[in-house]
Short mmCIF file of C-alpha atoms in Angstrom, two decimals:
data_model
loop_
_atom_site.label_atom_id
_atom_site.label_comp_id
_atom_site.label_asym_id
_atom_site.label_seq_id
_atom_site.Cartn_x
_atom_site.Cartn_y
_atom_site.Cartn_z
CA MET A 1 0.00 0.00 0.00
CA GLY A 2 3.00 2.33 0.10
CA ARG A 3 2.90 5.20 2.59
CA THR A 4 -0.37 5.54 4.54
CA SER A 5 -2.25 7.91 6.80
CA ALA A 6 -5.28 6.58 8.70
CA ALA A 7 -7.64 7.76 11.42
CA VAL A 8 -11.00 6.75 12.93
CA VAL A 9 -12.98 9.15 15.14
CA ASP A 10 -16.24 8.93 17.07
CA VAL A 11 -18.37 11.70 15.52
CA ALA A 12 -20.48 12.25 18.64
CA THR A 13 -17.58 12.68 21.05
CA GLY A 14 -14.71 13.67 18.77
CA LYS A 15 -12.57 10.97 20.38
CA ARG A 16 -9.97 9.41 18.10
CA LEU A 17 -10.34 5.64 18.21
CA TYR A 18 -7.49 4.78 15.86
CA GLY A 19 -4.58 6.50 14.26
CA SER A 20 -1.60 5.44 12.17
CA GLY A 21 0.45 8.18 10.58
CA SER A 22 -2.73 10.19 10.98
CA GLY A 23 -0.93 13.53 11.02
CA ASP A 24 1.08 12.81 7.87
CA ALA A 25 -0.11 14.92 4.93
CA LEU A 26 -0.32 12.82 1.76
CA THR A 27 -1.77 13.33 -1.72
CA PRO A 28 -5.53 13.16 -1.08
CA ALA A 29 -6.87 13.06 -4.66
CA SER A 30 -10.63 13.71 -4.72
CA THR A 31 -11.07 13.52 -0.94
CA THR A 32 -9.91 17.14 -1.23
CA LYS A 33 -13.50 17.91 -2.19
CA ILE A 34 -14.59 17.36 1.43
CA ALA A 35 -12.37 20.28 2.45
CA THR A 36 -13.63 22.37 -0.46
CA ALA A 37 -17.24 21.71 0.54
CA VAL A 38 -16.70 22.63 4.19
CA ALA A 39 -14.77 25.79 3.31
CA ALA A 40 -17.36 26.99 0.78
CA LEU A 41 -20.36 26.19 2.98
CA SER A 42 -18.82 27.99 5.95
CA ALA A 43 -17.77 31.03 3.92
CA LEU A 44 -20.94 31.46 1.84
CA GLY A 45 -23.72 29.61 3.65
CA ALA A 46 -25.78 26.64 2.53
CA ASP A 47 -28.48 28.84 0.93
CA HIS A 48 -26.13 30.88 -1.28
CA ARG A 49 -26.82 30.77 -5.02
CA LEU A 50 -24.62 31.60 -8.02
CA THR A 51 -26.22 34.08 -10.40
CA THR A 52 -25.73 34.56 -14.13
CA ARG A 53 -27.13 37.79 -15.51
CA ALA A 54 -27.73 39.68 -18.72
CA ALA A 55 -26.82 43.36 -18.52
CA TYR A 56 -27.75 46.15 -20.95
CA GLU A 57 -25.43 49.01 -21.89
CA PRO A 58 -27.88 51.73 -23.06
CA ASP A 59 -25.26 53.87 -24.83
CA THR A 60 -24.14 51.08 -27.15
CA LYS A 61 -27.19 48.78 -27.15
CA GLU A 62 -24.86 46.06 -25.95
CA VAL A 63 -26.17 43.02 -24.08
CA VAL A 64 -23.47 41.55 -21.85
CA LEU A 65 -23.79 37.98 -20.61
CA VAL A 66 -22.09 38.21 -17.22
CA GLY A 67 -20.64 34.97 -15.89
CA GLY A 68 -21.43 34.38 -12.24
CA GLY A 69 -19.28 31.30 -11.78
CA ASP A 70 -22.15 28.81 -11.97
CA PRO A 71 -20.71 25.53 -13.32
CA THR A 72 -24.20 23.99 -13.45
CA LEU A 73 -25.66 26.56 -15.87
CA THR A 74 -27.32 24.59 -18.66
CA ALA A 75 -28.37 25.17 -22.26
CA ARG A 76 -30.34 21.92 -22.40
CA LYS A 77 -34.13 21.88 -22.75
CA ASP A 78 -34.53 19.96 -19.51
CA ALA A 79 -32.73 22.09 -16.95
CA ARG A 80 -33.47 19.61 -14.15
CA GLY A 81 -33.44 22.34 -11.52
CA SER A 82 -30.29 24.06 -12.77
CA ALA A 83 -30.15 27.67 -13.98
CA SER A 84 -31.26 27.71 -17.62
CA LEU A 85 -29.57 29.72 -20.37
CA ARG A 86 -32.80 29.34 -22.34
CA ASP A 87 -34.82 30.91 -19.52
CA LEU A 88 -32.30 33.74 -19.24
CA ALA A 89 -32.61 34.42 -22.97
CA ALA A 90 -36.42 34.41 -22.83
CA ARG A 91 -36.46 36.88 -19.92
CA THR A 92 -33.80 39.03 -21.58
CA ALA A 93 -35.71 39.14 -24.85
CA ALA A 94 -38.88 40.15 -23.03
CA ALA A 95 -37.04 42.95 -21.22
CA LEU A 96 -35.53 44.18 -24.50
CA ALA A 97 -38.92 44.10 -26.23
CA ARG A 98 -40.36 46.30 -23.48
CA ARG A 99 -37.62 48.81 -24.35
CA GLY A 100 -38.40 48.54 -28.03
CA VAL A 101 -35.02 46.98 -28.78
CA ARG A 102 -34.86 44.23 -31.42
CA GLU A 103 -31.17 44.21 -32.39
CA VAL A 104 -28.16 44.18 -30.04
CA THR A 105 -24.43 43.76 -29.87
CA LEU A 106 -23.79 40.64 -27.80
CA SER A 107 -20.80 40.36 -25.44
CA TYR A 108 -19.72 38.19 -22.54
CA ASP A 109 -17.98 39.11 -19.29
CA THR A 110 -15.65 36.64 -17.56
CA THR A 111 -13.90 39.08 -15.23
CA LEU A 112 -15.27 37.50 -12.03
CA TYR A 113 -12.31 35.11 -12.02
CA SER A 114 -8.65 35.91 -12.54
CA GLY A 115 -5.50 33.96 -13.30
CA PRO A 116 -5.07 30.97 -15.63
CA GLU A 117 -8.14 28.98 -16.67
CA ILE A 118 -6.23 25.82 -17.55
CA HIS A 119 -5.74 23.50 -14.57
CA PRO A 120 -2.08 22.73 -13.76
CA ILE A 121 -2.57 19.18 -15.08
CA GLY A 122 -3.35 20.67 -18.50
CA VAL A 123 -6.26 20.06 -20.85
CA ASN A 124 -8.12 17.09 -19.44
CA GLY A 125 -11.47 15.39 -19.87
CA ASN A 126 -11.99 15.43 -16.12
CA LEU A 127 -12.80 19.14 -16.06
CA ALA A 128 -13.39 22.15 -18.28
CA GLU A 129 -11.31 25.30 -18.36
CA VAL A 130 -11.95 27.01 -15.04
CA GLY A 131 -13.93 30.12 -15.96
CA PRO A 132 -17.02 31.89 -14.61
CA LEU A 133 -19.13 31.31 -17.71
CA MET A 134 -19.87 27.92 -19.26
CA ALA A 135 -22.87 25.85 -20.28
CA ASP A 136 -23.21 22.21 -19.25
CA GLU A 137 -19.62 22.10 -17.98
CA ALA A 138 -18.52 22.56 -21.62
CA ARG A 139 -19.30 18.89 -22.26
CA THR A 140 -19.34 17.69 -25.85
CA ASP A 141 -22.03 15.07 -25.21
CA ASP A 142 -25.22 14.75 -23.17
CA SER A 143 -23.50 13.43 -20.04
CA SER A 144 -23.70 15.18 -16.69
CA SER A 145 -20.79 13.50 -14.92
CA GLY A 146 -17.59 11.63 -15.61
CA PRO A 147 -14.71 12.37 -17.98
CA VAL A 148 -15.47 13.54 -21.51
CA ARG A 149 -13.88 15.81 -24.10
CA ARG A 150 -14.61 19.46 -23.29
CA ILE A 151 -15.27 22.46 -25.51
CA PRO A 152 -12.20 24.71 -25.51
CA ASP A 153 -12.83 28.31 -24.41
CA PRO A 154 -16.32 27.65 -23.02
CA ALA A 155 -17.37 31.29 -22.42
CA PRO A 156 -17.86 32.29 -26.08
CA ASP A 157 -19.57 28.94 -26.68
CA ALA A 158 -22.10 29.73 -23.94
CA ALA A 159 -22.57 33.24 -25.35
CA ARG A 160 -23.19 31.88 -28.86
CA LYS A 161 -25.85 29.55 -27.51
CA PHE A 162 -27.39 32.46 -25.61
CA GLY A 163 -27.45 34.49 -28.82
CA GLY A 164 -29.23 31.65 -30.60
CA PHE A 165 -31.87 31.53 -27.89
CA LEU A 166 -32.34 35.31 -28.17
CA ALA A 167 -32.97 34.85 -31.89
CA ASP A 168 -35.68 32.32 -31.06
CA HIS A 169 -37.46 35.18 -29.28
CA GLY A 170 -37.06 37.74 -32.05
CA ILE A 171 -33.87 39.46 -30.91
CA LYS A 172 -31.09 39.72 -33.48
CA ALA A 173 -27.66 39.53 -31.80
CA SER A 174 -24.18 39.97 -33.22
CA PRO A 175 -21.54 37.24 -32.87
CA PRO A 176 -20.34 37.54 -29.25
CA GLY A 177 -17.06 39.03 -28.14
CA PRO A 178 -15.38 39.61 -24.76
CA SER A 179 -16.32 42.71 -22.78
CA LYS A 180 -16.95 43.95 -19.26
CA SER A 181 -20.21 45.17 -17.86
CA THR A 182 -19.96 48.78 -16.67
CA THR A 183 -21.61 50.54 -13.74
CA ARG A 184 -23.96 52.23 -16.24
CA ALA A 185 -25.42 48.89 -17.27
CA SER A 186 -28.84 47.82 -16.07
CA THR A 187 -29.73 44.22 -15.34
CA LEU A 188 -32.21 42.80 -17.83
CA ALA A 189 -32.62 39.32 -16.34
CA THR A 190 -30.96 36.79 -14.05
CA VAL A 191 -30.99 33.06 -13.40
CA SER A 192 -29.59 31.44 -10.28
CA SER A 193 -28.15 28.04 -9.43
CA PRO A 194 -29.62 25.65 -6.90
CA PRO A 195 -28.47 26.49 -3.35
CA LEU A 196 -24.89 25.81 -2.40
CA SER A 197 -26.03 22.87 -0.27
CA VAL A 198 -27.24 21.12 -3.43
CA LEU A 199 -24.10 21.99 -5.39
CA ALA A 200 -21.87 20.65 -2.60
CA GLU A 201 -23.83 17.40 -2.44
CA ARG A 202 -23.64 16.95 -6.21
CA MET A 203 -19.93 17.67 -6.16
CA LEU A 204 -19.29 14.99 -3.54
CA THR A 205 -21.66 12.34 -4.88
CA ASN A 206 -20.44 12.56 -8.48
CA SER A 207 -16.90 13.75 -7.69
CA ASP A 208 -17.62 16.75 -9.92
CA ASN A 209 -14.35 18.60 -10.54
CA ASP A 210 -15.99 21.60 -12.25
CA ILE A 211 -18.17 22.32 -9.24
CA ALA A 212 -15.20 21.83 -6.92
CA GLU A 213 -13.06 24.41 -8.70
CA ALA A 214 -15.98 26.85 -8.79
CA LEU A 215 -16.70 26.49 -5.07
CA ALA A 216 -13.03 27.03 -4.23
CA ARG A 217 -13.03 30.26 -6.26
CA HIS A 218 -16.24 31.48 -4.67
CA THR A 219 -14.66 30.84 -1.28
CA ALA A 220 -11.83 33.12 -2.40
CA LEU A 221 -14.27 35.82 -3.54
CA ALA A 222 -16.22 35.60 -0.27
CA THR A 223 -13.05 36.14 1.73
CA GLY A 224 -11.59 38.95 -0.36
CA ARG A 225 -8.97 36.95 -2.24
CA PRO A 226 -8.26 36.67 -5.97
CA ALA A 227 -10.45 34.08 -7.68
CA ASP A 228 -7.58 32.04 -9.11
CA PHE A 229 -5.89 28.77 -8.12
CA ASP A 230 -3.59 30.40 -5.55
CA GLY A 231 -6.28 32.61 -4.07
CA ALA A 232 -8.70 29.71 -3.83
CA GLY A 233 -6.15 27.51 -2.08
CA ALA A 234 -5.30 30.25 0.42
CA ALA A 235 -8.99 30.89 1.06
CA VAL A 236 -9.81 27.24 1.72
CA THR A 237 -6.86 26.93 4.12
CA ALA A 238 -7.84 30.10 5.97
CA GLN A 239 -11.48 29.10 6.23
CA LEU A 240 -10.62 25.69 7.69
CA LYS A 241 -8.22 27.31 10.14
CA LYS A 242 -11.00 29.69 11.16
CA LEU A 243 -13.12 26.65 12.00
CA GLY A 244 -10.36 25.40 14.30
CA LEU A 245 -9.38 22.47 12.10
CA PRO A 246 -5.85 20.96 12.05
CA VAL A 247 -4.46 22.43 8.81
CA LYS A 248 -0.78 21.83 9.58
CA GLY A 249 0.85 20.37 6.48
CA ALA A 250 -2.25 20.91 4.34
CA VAL A 251 -1.68 22.18 0.79
CA PHE A 252 -4.49 23.16 -1.58
CA LYS A 253 -3.26 23.71 -5.12
CA ASP A 254 -6.81 23.30 -6.43
CA GLY A 255 -10.32 22.58 -5.18
CA SER A 256 -10.84 19.23 -6.88
CA GLY A 257 -7.84 17.14 -5.86
CA LEU A 258 -6.59 16.60 -9.41
CA ASP A 259 -3.31 18.33 -8.56
CA ARG A 260 -0.77 15.88 -7.15
CA ARG A 261 0.79 18.64 -5.08
CA ASP A 262 -2.28 18.77 -2.81
CA ARG A 263 -1.65 17.47 0.69
CA LEU A 264 -4.09 16.44 3.43
CA SER A 265 -3.82 14.24 6.50
CA ALA A 266 -6.24 11.68 7.86
CA ASP A 267 -6.51 13.85 10.98
CA LEU A 268 -7.75 16.80 8.92
CA LEU A 269 -10.19 14.72 6.88
CA THR A 270 -11.79 13.15 9.95
CA ALA A 271 -11.88 16.56 11.68
CA LEU A 272 -13.74 17.96 8.67
CA LEU A 273 -16.33 15.20 8.89
CA VAL A 274 -16.76 15.62 12.63
CA LYS A 275 -17.13 19.39 12.23
CA ALA A 276 -19.79 18.86 9.55
CA GLY A 277 -21.75 16.74 12.03
CA GLU A 278 -21.67 19.23 14.88
CA PRO A 279 -25.08 20.66 15.89
CA ALA A 280 -23.49 24.12 15.98
CA HIS A 281 -22.76 23.94 12.25
CA PRO A 282 -25.91 22.86 10.39
CA GLU A 283 -24.70 24.77 7.32
CA LEU A 284 -21.94 22.18 6.92
CA ARG A 285 -24.25 19.15 6.89
CA PRO A 286 -24.15 18.74 3.06
CA ALA A 287 -20.51 17.68 3.46
CA LEU A 288 -21.93 14.53 5.04
CA THR A 289 -25.21 14.07 3.18
CA GLY A 290 -23.45 14.39 -0.18
CA LEU A 291 -21.07 11.50 0.47
CA PRO A 292 -21.71 8.55 -1.87
CA VAL A 293 -23.57 5.63 -0.30
CA ALA A 294 -21.74 2.30 -0.57
CA GLY A 295 -23.34 0.09 -3.20
CA PHE A 296 -25.97 2.67 -4.18
CA THR A 297 -24.86 6.14 -5.27
CA GLY A 298 -22.12 8.09 -7.01
CA THR A 299 -18.58 6.78 -7.07
CA LEU A 300 -19.44 3.95 -4.64
CA THR A 301 -22.26 2.48 -6.75
CA GLY A 302 -20.19 -0.51 -7.84
CA ARG A 303 -18.41 -1.13 -4.55
CA TYR A 304 -19.32 -2.88 -1.28
CA ALA A 305 -21.48 -5.80 -2.39
CA ASP A 306 -21.56 -6.98 1.22
CA GLY A 307 -22.87 -6.04 4.65
CA ALA A 308 -21.35 -2.56 4.45
CA ALA A 309 -23.58 -1.57 1.52
CA GLY A 310 -25.82 1.29 2.62
CA VAL A 311 -23.92 1.66 5.89
CA VAL A 312 -20.70 3.24 4.62
CA ARG A 313 -20.82 6.72 3.10
CA ALA A 314 -17.51 7.94 1.73
CA LYS A 315 -15.66 10.10 -0.75
CA THR A 316 -13.24 8.22 -2.92
CA GLY A 317 -9.91 9.55 -4.14
CA THR A 318 -8.04 8.03 -7.06
CA LEU A 319 -4.96 9.06 -9.02
CA THR A 320 -2.29 6.81 -10.48
CA GLY A 321 -0.45 5.47 -7.42
CA VAL A 322 -2.83 7.23 -5.01
CA ASN A 323 -5.93 5.80 -3.35
CA ALA A 324 -8.00 7.35 -0.59
CA LEU A 325 -11.33 6.86 1.15
CA ALA A 326 -12.85 9.21 3.72
CA GLY A 327 -16.34 9.24 5.15
CA THR A 328 -18.65 7.88 7.80
CA VAL A 329 -19.89 4.48 8.87
CA VAL A 330 -22.40 3.25 11.44
CA ASP A 331 -20.79 0.57 13.58
CA ARG A 332 -22.39 -2.51 15.16
CA ASP A 333 -23.44 -0.48 18.21
CA GLY A 334 -25.13 2.19 16.11
CA ARG A 335 -22.45 4.82 16.59
CA LEU A 336 -21.45 7.10 13.75
CA LEU A 337 -17.72 6.97 13.06
CA ALA A 338 -15.66 9.20 10.78
CA PHE A 339 -12.72 7.58 9.04
CA ALA A 340 -10.02 8.53 6.57
CA PHE A 341 -7.58 6.19 4.83
CA LEU A 342 -4.97 7.58 2.45
CA ALA A 343 -2.34 5.58 0.58
CA SER A 344 0.40 6.97 -1.63
CA GLY A 345 2.65 4.80 -3.77
CA THR A 346 0.10 2.07 -4.45
CA THR A 347 0.87 -0.26 -7.35
CA GLY A 348 -2.61 -1.38 -8.35
CA GLN A 349 -5.89 0.55 -8.14
CA SER A 350 -8.16 -2.46 -7.76
CA ALA A 351 -6.06 -4.07 -5.03
CA ALA A 352 -5.74 -0.79 -3.13
CA GLU A 353 -9.50 -0.14 -3.31
CA THR A 354 -10.16 -3.62 -1.97
CA VAL A 355 -7.93 -2.96 1.06
CA LEU A 356 -9.64 0.38 1.76
CA ASP A 357 -13.11 -1.11 1.34
CA LYS A 358 -12.27 -3.97 3.72
CA ALA A 359 -11.06 -1.47 6.32
CA ALA A 360 -14.33 0.47 6.13
CA THR A 361 -16.32 -2.78 6.24
CA ALA A 362 -14.44 -3.84 9.36
CA LEU A 363 -15.54 -0.61 11.07
CA ALA A 364 -19.16 -1.35 10.22
CA SER A 365 -18.98 -4.74 11.90
CA CYS A 366 -17.06 -3.72 15.01
CA GLY A 367 -18.17 -2.39 18.35
CA CYS A 368 -15.41 0.18 18.28
CA ARG A 369 -14.32 1.56 21.61
#
């Protein structure tokens, strides 16, 4: 299994029941998303929504599609509860018609974020370019999760789709170009994402990297930092420290865990889960309720075909040579335990996952004291 970091904690009491190298910070892979969820929920609140808007510049008759950093914005007919680019276009067209405007210059504004949009791992099917304006995570098929080829430069693609929807409502729009909404602009229409609680749950259940990077950047914005990779990492660290969590050795180079330079310990991961279960922090509860259920949901659907199915809830983490599992389990006595197992230097994904799954299963069957 290579180098490991492991911890088991009683959620109700906070007592550590087991630890082995628990303070050692290793590459956490996608278990990083637990930290991202807790940081974002604490900084923004569970009810916070991400808003995309259409602004009107009266001097130039320019409509600016202003990206609000909503990675779940959709151009599909069935929005399934997400903010709809089609709805935004319909409302925008109606507002323009009331002004007697039938032809506009179309622009898009991506200035909410700063810094590079390409993740340090480079162009990758596991996530789109990290920008504040995209439709359907810039996916090139009808999928809603998992790796797939992404549309390069997703902001103008979203703006072109928006322009097409405007045309459906009788508004002629120019081909879109980059711009910035000014203070003179008036808001024509807005659409908002589901609440942050829902976004955090979706991120954890599906291991959604696009949502993770967006939530990390919004944590940066909420705490007055630049909305780039460095600012997001600093914001997540600061927010966890503010919650009194053990951040020594922690490194956040991104919000998703795709960067191999990320570092987390089993102590921090279990502390995050315990904090999310505290009655004093109901806003953090989605960090627990979004964890995949063994044998049933998300990244654990095909795992745990045994007595631990339905009892273990955990976030997986997988990179070449890295395997991690962090979550909760109800033991034989009905107690809720938080656990985190990280392994770096593994030589086979399947074998490593089997070891981690057996460890979690053992917790479910024990009367751990």
